[in-house]
CSV table of C-alpha atoms in Angstrom, one decimal:
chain,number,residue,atom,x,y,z
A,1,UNK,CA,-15.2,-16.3,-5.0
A,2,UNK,CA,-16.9,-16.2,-1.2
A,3,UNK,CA,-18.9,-19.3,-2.4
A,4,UNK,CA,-16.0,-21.3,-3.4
A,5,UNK,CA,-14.5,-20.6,-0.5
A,6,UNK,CA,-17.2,-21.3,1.2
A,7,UNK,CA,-18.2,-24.6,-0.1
A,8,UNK,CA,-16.0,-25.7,-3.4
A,9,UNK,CA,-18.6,-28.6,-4.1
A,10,UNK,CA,-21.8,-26.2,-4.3
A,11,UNK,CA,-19.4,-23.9,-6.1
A,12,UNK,CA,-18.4,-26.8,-8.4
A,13,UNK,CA,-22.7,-27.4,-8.7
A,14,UNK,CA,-22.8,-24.7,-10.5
A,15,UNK,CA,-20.1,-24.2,-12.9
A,16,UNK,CA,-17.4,-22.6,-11.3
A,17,UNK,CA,-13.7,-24.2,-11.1
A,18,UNK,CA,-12.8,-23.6,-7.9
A,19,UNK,CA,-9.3,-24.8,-8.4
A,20,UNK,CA,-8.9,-22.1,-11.1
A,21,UNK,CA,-10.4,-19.5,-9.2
A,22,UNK,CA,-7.9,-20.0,-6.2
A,23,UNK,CA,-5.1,-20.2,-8.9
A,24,UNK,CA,-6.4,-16.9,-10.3
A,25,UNK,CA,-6.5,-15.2,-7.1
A,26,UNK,CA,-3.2,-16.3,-6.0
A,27,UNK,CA,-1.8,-15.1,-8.4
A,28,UNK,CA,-3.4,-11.6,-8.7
A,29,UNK,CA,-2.5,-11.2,-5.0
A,30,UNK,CA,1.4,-12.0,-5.2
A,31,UNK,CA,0.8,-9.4,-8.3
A,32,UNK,CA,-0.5,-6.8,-6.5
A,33,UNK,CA,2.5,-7.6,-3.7
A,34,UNK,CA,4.7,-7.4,-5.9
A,35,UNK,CA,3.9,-4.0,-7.5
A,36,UNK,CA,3.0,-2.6,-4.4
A,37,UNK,CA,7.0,-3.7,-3.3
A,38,UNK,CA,8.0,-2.3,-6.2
A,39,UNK,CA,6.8,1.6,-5.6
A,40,UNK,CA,7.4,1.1,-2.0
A,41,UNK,CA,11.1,0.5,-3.2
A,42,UNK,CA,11.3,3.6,-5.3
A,43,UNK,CA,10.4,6.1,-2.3
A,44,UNK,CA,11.8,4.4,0.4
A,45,UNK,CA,15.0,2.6,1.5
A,46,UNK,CA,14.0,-1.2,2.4
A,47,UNK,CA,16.0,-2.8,5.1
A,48,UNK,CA,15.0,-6.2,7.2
A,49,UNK,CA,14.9,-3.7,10.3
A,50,UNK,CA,12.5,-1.0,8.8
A,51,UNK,CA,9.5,-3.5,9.4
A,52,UNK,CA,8.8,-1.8,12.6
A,53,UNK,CA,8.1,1.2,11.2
A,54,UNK,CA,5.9,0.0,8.8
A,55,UNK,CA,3.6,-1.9,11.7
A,56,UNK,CA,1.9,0.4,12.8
A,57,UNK,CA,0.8,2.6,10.3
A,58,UNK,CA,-0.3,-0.9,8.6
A,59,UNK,CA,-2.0,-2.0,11.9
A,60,UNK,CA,-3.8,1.6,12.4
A,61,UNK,CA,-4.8,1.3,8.4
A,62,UNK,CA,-6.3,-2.2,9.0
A,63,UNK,CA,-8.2,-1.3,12.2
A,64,UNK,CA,-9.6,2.1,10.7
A,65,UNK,CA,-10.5,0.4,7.7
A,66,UNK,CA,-11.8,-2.4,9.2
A,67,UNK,CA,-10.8,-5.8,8.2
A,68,UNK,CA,-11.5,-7.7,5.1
A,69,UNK,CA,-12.9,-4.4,4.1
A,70,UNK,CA,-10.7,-3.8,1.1
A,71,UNK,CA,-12.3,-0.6,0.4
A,72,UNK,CA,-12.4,0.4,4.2
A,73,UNK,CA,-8.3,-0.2,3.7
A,74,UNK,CA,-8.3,2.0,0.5
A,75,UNK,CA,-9.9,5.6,2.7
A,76,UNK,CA,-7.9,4.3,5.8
A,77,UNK,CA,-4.6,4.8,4.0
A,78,UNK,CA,-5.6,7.7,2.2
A,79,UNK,CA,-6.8,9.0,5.4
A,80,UNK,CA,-3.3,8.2,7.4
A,81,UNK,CA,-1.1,9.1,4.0
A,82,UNK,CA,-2.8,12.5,4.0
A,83,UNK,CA,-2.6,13.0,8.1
A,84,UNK,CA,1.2,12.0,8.1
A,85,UNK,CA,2.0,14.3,5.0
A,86,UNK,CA,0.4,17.3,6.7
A,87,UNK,CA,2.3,16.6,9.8
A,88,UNK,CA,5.3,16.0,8.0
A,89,UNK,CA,4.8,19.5,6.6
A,90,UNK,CA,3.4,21.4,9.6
A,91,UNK,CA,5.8,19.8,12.1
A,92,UNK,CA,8.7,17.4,11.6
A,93,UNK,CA,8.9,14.5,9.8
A,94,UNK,CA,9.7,12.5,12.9
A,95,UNK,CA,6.4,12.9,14.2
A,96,UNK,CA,4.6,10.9,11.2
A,97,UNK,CA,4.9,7.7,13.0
A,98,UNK,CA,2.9,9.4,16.2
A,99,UNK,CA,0.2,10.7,13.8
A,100,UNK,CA,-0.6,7.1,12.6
A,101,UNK,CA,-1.6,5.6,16.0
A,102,UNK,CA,-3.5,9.3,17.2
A,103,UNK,CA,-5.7,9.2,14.1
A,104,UNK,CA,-6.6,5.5,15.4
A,105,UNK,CA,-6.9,6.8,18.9
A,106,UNK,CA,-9.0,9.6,18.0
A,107,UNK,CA,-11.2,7.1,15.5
A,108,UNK,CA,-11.7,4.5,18.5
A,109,UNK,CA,-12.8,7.6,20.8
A,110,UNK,CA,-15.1,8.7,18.5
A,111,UNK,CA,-16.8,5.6,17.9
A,112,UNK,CA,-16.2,2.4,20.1
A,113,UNK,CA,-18.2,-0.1,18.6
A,114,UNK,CA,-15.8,0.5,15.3
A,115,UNK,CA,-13.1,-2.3,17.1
């Protein structure tokens, strides 16, 4: 995949169809989207406004995780999921959006050069 995005003709050198491949991907991607919209909608209400809300825990996932990290992205969601349900549950629920951006706070204190 890298190397066909890299260069499709060396790609092409040696067997792959790049034009596939980018097909393929495409489409796996609007996939995942669209399941991923899909359970979001069963727990959540969706409303053009509520995009704010989910900017920064998105922005404090991609940061934490690092990005173009996909797995980095998986443990930085578990790792905000599980420190807003525990303040959820200790605290308020209003404070889940806080927790987001104090986990990334924390994280960037910890270790600098992680930015």
């Amino acid at each position: 995949m890298r190397a066909a995005a890299e260069d499709a003709d060396i790609a092409a050198a040696y067997g792959v169809d790049h034009k596939k491949l980018a097909y393929l991907l495409s489409g796996l991607g609007a996939a995942y989207a669209g399941i991923s919209g899909t359970f979001i909608a069963l727990i959540a209400t969706l409303a053009p406004a509520q995009i704010w809300t989910w900017l920064g825990v998105v922005f404090a996932v991609v940061i934490i995780g690092r990005l173009g990290n996909p797995l980095g992205a998986l443990f930085a969601g578990m790792l905000i999921g599980a420190s807003e349900s525990l303040a959820m549950a200790v605290f308020s629920p209003a404070w889940a959006p806080v927790v987001s951006f104090s986990v990334l706070i924390a994280i960037l204190l910890w270790n600098p050069e992680w930015a």
